[in-house]
C-alpha positions as a Python dict, from the first residue, in 0.01 Angstrom:
ca = {
    (1, 'M'): (0, 0, 0),
    (2, 'E'): (177, 303, -26),
    (3, 'K'): (50, 662, 150),
    (4, 'D'): (165, 1049, 33),
    (5, 'G'): (457, 873, -283),
    (6, 'L'): (630, 660, 55),
    (7, 'S'): (583, 269, 89),
    (8, 'R'): (490, 102, 480),
    (9, 'A'): (869, 66, 504),
    (10, 'D'): (944, 401, 411),
    (11, 'Q'): (717, 523, 614),
    (12, 'Q'): (806, 312, 956),
    (13, 'Y'): (1234, 298, 871),
    (14, 'E'): (1417, 524, 906),
    (15, 'C'): (1744, 484, 776),
    (16, 'V'): (2004, 603, 968),
    (17, 'A'): (2345, 454, 800),
    (18, 'E'): (2415, 217, 465),
    (19, 'I'): (2627, -32, 622),
    (20, 'G'): (2682, -275, 328),
    (21, 'E'): (2650, -423, -17),
    (22, 'G'): (2700, -718, -195),
    (23, 'A'): (2577, -975, -425),
    (24, 'Y'): (2178, -918, -324),
    (25, 'G'): (2230, -532, -285),
    (26, 'K'): (2218, -225, 27),
    (27, 'V'): (2161, -296, 409),
    (28, 'F'): (2084, -57, 609),
    (29, 'K'): (2085, 24, 996),
    (30, 'A'): (1730, 153, 1040),
    (31, 'R'): (1491, 301, 1327),
    (32, 'D'): (1195, 123, 1423),
    (33, 'L'): (928, 402, 1460),
    (34, 'K'): (650, 143, 1514),
    (35, 'N'): (886, -17, 1771),
    (36, 'G'): (1020, 259, 2022),
    (37, 'G'): (1317, 318, 1756),
    (38, 'R'): (1456, -5, 1832),
    (39, 'F'): (1759, -36, 1594),
    (40, 'V'): (1695, -292, 1279),
    (41, 'A'): (1904, -416, 978),
    (42, 'L'): (1721, -308, 586),
    (43, 'K'): (1794, -535, 350),
    (44, 'R'): (1672, -437, 8),
    (45, 'V'): (1672, -660, -266),
    (46, 'R'): (1495, -583, -597),
    (47, 'V'): (1288, -946, -789),
    (48, 'Q'): (1259, -943, -1162),
    (49, 'T'): (957, -1080, -1168),
    (50, 'G'): (711, -1174, -1470),
    (51, 'E'): (415, -1122, -1664),
    (52, 'E'): (239, -1323, -1366),
    (53, 'G'): (416, -1142, -1084),
    (54, 'M'): (667, -1233, -856),
    (55, 'P'): (828, -1530, -875),
    (56, 'L'): (657, -1874, -739),
    (57, 'S'): (1064, -1930, -573),
    (58, 'T'): (1068, -1578, -435),
    (59, 'I'): (773, -1604, -269),
    (60, 'R'): (895, -1995, -155),
    (61, 'E'): (1182, -1866, -11),
    (62, 'V'): (1022, -1564, 207),
    (63, 'A'): (773, -1814, 346),
    (64, 'V'): (1036, -2038, 462),
    (65, 'L'): (1193, -1750, 708),
    (66, 'R'): (864, -1633, 827),
    (67, 'H'): (844, -1943, 903),
    (68, 'L'): (1142, -1972, 1059),
    (69, 'E'): (1086, -1684, 1236),
    (70, 'T'): (850, -1876, 1458),
    (71, 'F'): (1094, -2071, 1647),
    (72, 'E'): (1296, -1801, 1734),
    (73, 'H'): (1563, -1994, 1742),
    (74, 'P'): (1875, -1784, 1949),
    (75, 'N'): (2200, -1882, 1724),
    (76, 'V'): (1931, -1771, 1415),
    (77, 'V'): (1870, -1356, 1315),
    (78, 'R'): (1585, -1245, 1323),
    (79, 'L'): (1295, -1171, 1077),
    (80, 'F'): (1078, -917, 1195),
    (81, 'D'): (970, -772, 884),
    (82, 'V'): (898, -776, 501),
    (83, 'C'): (768, -556, 243),
    (84, 'T'): (703, -541, -98),
    (85, 'V'): (690, -232, -336),
    (86, 'S'): (657, -230, -709),
    (87, 'R'): (884, -41, -896),
    (88, 'T'): (808, -167, -1270),
    (89, 'D'): (585, -431, -1393),
    (90, 'R'): (900, -598, -1480),
    (91, 'E'): (1100, -490, -1089),
    (92, 'T'): (1008, -579, -724),
    (93, 'K'): (1152, -410, -455),
    (94, 'L'): (1122, -576, -137),
    (95, 'T'): (1281, -545, 231),
    (96, 'L'): (1371, -786, 473),
    (97, 'V'): (1392, -640, 802),
    (98, 'F'): (1608, -798, 999),
    (99, 'E'): (1718, -804, 1356),
    (100, 'H'): (2089, -554, 1383),
    (101, 'V'): (2350, -702, 1561),
    (102, 'D'): (2673, -488, 1539),
    (103, 'Q'): (2947, -671, 1509),
    (104, 'D'): (2988, -962, 1246),
    (105, 'L'): (3267, -1245, 1271),
    (106, 'T'): (3524, -1018, 1039),
    (107, 'T'): (3439, -777, 1273),
    (108, 'Y'): (3493, -1022, 1619),
    (109, 'L'): (3826, -1170, 1525),
    (110, 'D'): (3943, -798, 1431),
    (111, 'K'): (3932, -674, 1758),
    (112, 'V'): (4063, -946, 1973),
    (113, 'P'): (4401, -885, 2121),
    (114, 'E'): (4668, -1141, 2100),
    (115, 'P'): (4755, -1432, 2122),
    (116, 'G'): (4423, -1408, 2000),
    (117, 'V'): (4077, -1604, 2084),
    (118, 'P'): (4057, -1779, 2404),
    (119, 'T'): (4016, -2173, 2302),
    (120, 'E'): (3688, -2126, 2552),
    (121, 'T'): (3537, -1949, 2397),
    (122, 'I'): (3613, -2044, 2048),
    (123, 'K'): (3454, -2405, 2146),
    (124, 'D'): (3105, -2208, 2241),
    (125, 'M'): (3119, -2033, 1950),
    (126, 'M'): (3177, -2331, 1723),
    (127, 'F'): (2880, -2446, 1974),
    (128, 'Q'): (2618, -2216, 1869),
    (129, 'L'): (2732, -2159, 1509),
    (130, 'L'): (2628, -2531, 1476),
    (131, 'R'): (2329, -2560, 1663),
    (132, 'G'): (2226, -2280, 1448),
    (133, 'L'): (2324, -2386, 1174),
    (134, 'D'): (2099, -2802, 1251),
    (135, 'F'): (1847, -2564, 1340),
    (136, 'L'): (1816, -2457, 938),
    (137, 'H'): (1935, -2790, 841),
    (138, 'S'): (1642, -2949, 1003),
    (139, 'H'): (1441, -2729, 846),
    (140, 'R'): (1555, -2814, 505),
    (141, 'V'): (1789, -2518, 415),
    (142, 'V'): (2097, -2531, 307),
    (143, 'H'): (2291, -2159, 395),
    (144, 'R'): (2515, -2252, 58),
    (145, 'D'): (2728, -1918, 177),
    (146, 'L'): (2850, -1878, 499),
    (147, 'K'): (3186, -1710, 573),
    (148, 'P'): (3267, -1520, 874),
    (149, 'Q'): (3081, -1176, 746),
    (150, 'N'): (2752, -1366, 727),
    (151, 'I'): (2768, -1492, 1131),
    (152, 'L'): (2748, -1227, 1380),
    (153, 'V'): (2830, -1157, 1712),
    (154, 'T'): (2688, -967, 2025),
    (155, 'S'): (2792, -794, 2215),
    (156, 'S'): (2722, -1089, 2489),
    (157, 'G'): (2919, -1322, 2288),
    (158, 'Q'): (2564, -1497, 2070),
    (159, 'I'): (2636, -1630, 1781),
    (160, 'K'): (2301, -1522, 1486),
    (161, 'L'): (2364, -1714, 1119),
    (162, 'A'): (2258, -1471, 914),
    (163, 'D'): (2212, -1385, 583),
    (164, 'F'): (2046, -1791, 473),
    (165, 'G'): (1800, -1920, 251),
    (166, 'L'): (1770, -1656, 29),
    (167, 'A'): (2026, -1861, -260),
    (168, 'R'): (1697, -1815, -491),
    (169, 'I'): (1628, -1493, -380),
    (170, 'Y'): (1944, -1348, -477),
    (171, 'S'): (2032, -1598, -791),
    (172, 'F'): (1895, -1271, -1046),
    (173, 'Q'): (2109, -1012, -917),
    (174, 'M'): (2405, -1242, -857),
    (175, 'A'): (2460, -1344, -1226),
    (176, 'L'): (2371, -938, -1314),
    (177, 'T'): (2649, -792, -1092),
    (178, 'S'): (2998, -788, -1107),
    (179, 'V'): (3071, -791, -715),
    (180, 'V'): (3294, -977, -588),
    (181, 'V'): (3211, -1261, -322),
    (182, 'T'): (3458, -1379, -149),
    (183, 'L'): (3557, -1775, -259),
    (184, 'W'): (3745, -1821, -2),
    (185, 'Y'): (3528, -2046, 246),
    (186, 'R'): (3336, -2211, -60),
    (187, 'A'): (3304, -2606, -84),
    (188, 'P'): (3454, -2728, -383),
    (189, 'E'): (3072, -2867, -525),
    (190, 'V'): (2936, -2449, -483),
    (191, 'L'): (3257, -2375, -635),
    (192, 'L'): (3215, -2677, -984),
    (193, 'Q'): (2835, -2541, -974),
    (194, 'S'): (2759, -2924, -899),
    (195, 'S'): (2482, -3049, -768),
    (196, 'Y'): (2528, -2988, -282),
    (197, 'A'): (2333, -3065, 16),
    (198, 'T'): (2383, -2989, 344),
    (199, 'P'): (2759, -3093, 346),
    (200, 'V'): (2786, -2839, 165),
    (201, 'D'): (2775, -2577, 497),
    (202, 'L'): (2987, -2782, 685),
    (203, 'W'): (3324, -2730, 496),
    (204, 'S'): (3226, -2420, 599),
    (205, 'V'): (3188, -2456, 915),
    (206, 'G'): (3515, -2616, 899),
    (207, 'C'): (3721, -2314, 721),
    (208, 'I'): (3556, -2050, 1047),
    (209, 'F'): (3680, -2308, 1275),
    (210, 'A'): (4045, -2281, 1171),
    (211, 'E'): (4042, -1898, 1061),
    (212, 'M'): (3890, -1833, 1498),
    (213, 'F'): (4255, -2013, 1614),
    (214, 'R'): (4442, -1904, 1285),
    (215, 'R'): (4339, -1573, 1247),
    (216, 'K'): (4340, -1595, 899),
    (217, 'P'): (4175, -1801, 602),
    (218, 'L'): (4265, -2147, 518),
    (219, 'F'): (4205, -2144, 211),
    (220, 'R'): (4254, -1808, 10),
    (221, 'G'): (4281, -1803, -330),
    (222, 'S'): (4224, -1531, -546),
    (223, 'S'): (4011, -1688, -812),
    (224, 'D'): (3799, -2053, -902),
    (225, 'V'): (4040, -2257, -1026),
    (226, 'D'): (4325, -2126, -749),
    (227, 'Q'): (4062, -2178, -502),
    (228, 'L'): (3988, -2517, -547),
    (229, 'G'): (4403, -2595, -630),
    (230, 'K'): (4416, -2522, -264),
    (231, 'I'): (4180, -2708, -177),
    (232, 'L'): (4288, -3041, -365),
    (233, 'D'): (4657, -2981, -270),
    (234, 'C'): (4578, -2974, 107),
    (235, 'C'): (4212, -3222, 163),
    (236, 'C'): (4306, -3436, -117),
    (237, 'C'): (4648, -3631, -25),
    (238, 'R'): (4632, -3921, 245),
    (239, 'Q'): (4949, -3788, 314),
    (240, 'C'): (4828, -3461, 457),
    (241, 'Y'): (4691, -3555, 767),
    (242, 'C'): (4556, -3921, 907),
    (243, 'L'): (4372, -3956, 1252),
    (244, 'C'): (4554, -4259, 1341),
    (245, 'G'): (4868, -4019, 1383),
    (246, 'E'): (5059, -4024, 1026),
    (247, 'W'): (5211, -3650, 902),
    (248, 'G'): (5256, -3461, 565),
    (249, 'H'): (5352, -3166, 389),
    (250, 'G'): (5032, -3073, 551),
    (251, 'R'): (5144, -3004, 859),
    (252, 'R'): (5296, -2610, 725),
    (253, 'L'): (4913, -2544, 664),
    (254, 'L'): (4777, -2644, 926),
    (255, 'F'): (5018, -2514, 1210),
    (256, 'C'): (5139, -2241, 1028),
    (257, 'A'): (4988, -1958, 1327),
    (258, 'E'): (4985, -1928, 1649),
    (259, 'P'): (4837, -2036, 1872),
    (260, 'I'): (4892, -2443, 1797),
    (261, 'M'): (4533, -2595, 1706),
    (262, 'P'): (4508, -2888, 1971),
    (263, 'C'): (4465, -3186, 1894),
    (264, 'G'): (4110, -3327, 1970),
    (265, 'L'): (4032, -3042, 1775),
    (266, 'I'): (4303, -3122, 1411),
    (267, 'A'): (4081, -3472, 1443),
    (268, 'L'): (3731, -3225, 1429),
    (269, 'L'): (3894, -2985, 1199),
    (270, 'W'): (3932, -3259, 891),
    (271, 'K'): (3629, -3429, 963),
    (272, 'L'): (3456, -3079, 896),
    (273, 'L'): (3702, -2968, 558),
    (274, 'C'): (3762, -3451, 452),
    (275, 'C'): (3447, -3574, 567),
    (276, 'S'): (3187, -3380, 443),
    (277, 'C'): (3356, -3442, 76),
    (278, 'G'): (3410, -3694, 74),
    (279, 'S'): (3734, -3719, 28),
    (280, 'F'): (3880, -4054, 220),
    (281, 'D'): (3691, -4372, 167),
    (282, 'S'): (3752, -4440, 541),
    (283, 'C'): (3660, -4174, 720),
    (284, 'P'): (3295, -4259, 823),
    (285, 'S'): (3084, -3988, 646),
    (286, 'S'): (2792, -4126, 776),
    (287, 'A'): (2848, -3997, 1147),
    (288, 'W'): (2898, -3628, 1067),
    (289, 'L'): (2674, -3570, 772),
    (290, 'S'): (2447, -3385, 1057),
    (291, 'S'): (2555, -3046, 1194),
    (292, 'S'): (2378, -3212, 1543),
    (293, 'S'): (2736, -3485, 1560),
    (294, 'L'): (2905, -3242, 1517),
    (295, 'S'): (2829, -2995, 1797),
    (296, 'S'): (2844, -3263, 1967),
    (297, 'A'): (3209, -3410, 1783),
    (298, 'V'): (3278, -3039, 1897),
    (299, 'L'): (3232, -3115, 2309),
    (300, 'S'): (3390, -3474, 2309),
    (301, 'A'): (3720, -3377, 2145),
    (302, 'W'): (3776, -3133, 2424),
    (303, 'G'): (3811, -3318, 2677),
    (304, 'H'): (4136, -3403, 2502),
    (305, 'F'): (4309, -3083, 2528),
    (306, 'R'): (4564, -3143, 2757),
    (307, 'C'): (4813, -3354, 2558),
    (308, 'F'): (4842, -3124, 2272),
    (309, 'H'): (5117, -2973, 2401),
    (310, 'S'): (5365, -3267, 2413),
    (311, 'E'): (5168, -3399, 2120),
    (312, 'V'): (5120, -3191, 1874),
    (313, 'G'): (5511, -3051, 2005),
    (314, 'R'): (5645, -3397, 1895),
    (315, 'S'): (5435, -3443, 1556),
    (316, 'M'): (5628, -3174, 1444),
    (317, 'T'): (5955, -3247, 1550),
    (318, 'R'): (5881, -3569, 1369),
}
């Protein structure tokens, strides 16, 4: 509904600042004038419409987001409102109103002083991340673009997943824009544009997991081909790391920055990366394809951390 030339979104939400721009459109920090002036994040997307109106795929994706909101999951960013306004016969402006969080994981990691994020904090963040991801997967939502910029961190350390379930809404804009989308956290299936399912998100979690310790990306490719090459050099070589304790040239990749990852978490990292894409025949991948089992694995791996000073030290000198 429009009034005096203004859409409902323009009437209810007062933009304060532009806080982001991506393949899908722009993001604004705004005040919700009908709810005490609380801050919200407005994501404005232009959707191409056909003769029959907005594409059914877009309607379905928005319906999924609205359905997920009814659960108010603590580790998923909340969707407060959806506004639409027709710009032309061929285009509709879709405004998604989310809760606003001041920082993402990238900003959080940049602010952490030396020697880095405490392992106890990483444990807690990983558990929250996997719990939120398990919720999405249980509702058949594959994120597909998990990266530190899409993981929000509140002032109290609460993790919230953002930008999920919008692949179909964004697909048209992403095909037309020249905005460079980072490749560093994308699974091989996504890079190769092949079919994919929930394991692609577990791959991204593994990359993010390593970055929490290393404080820099695990695979820093400059193109699709370069990214795949870096992945193959590490994860498709059986001598990189074997869970029985044998080490190969891959140890330089995993131990090139302090603090050294504890043994139990290295094993978990390798499960996330290699088992999610089936790189190891001997890996019981079926047991690792659900993020809920991985949440439990984070906690069980924690019990083995006392050995990391001695065992990892010996491994690095071999």
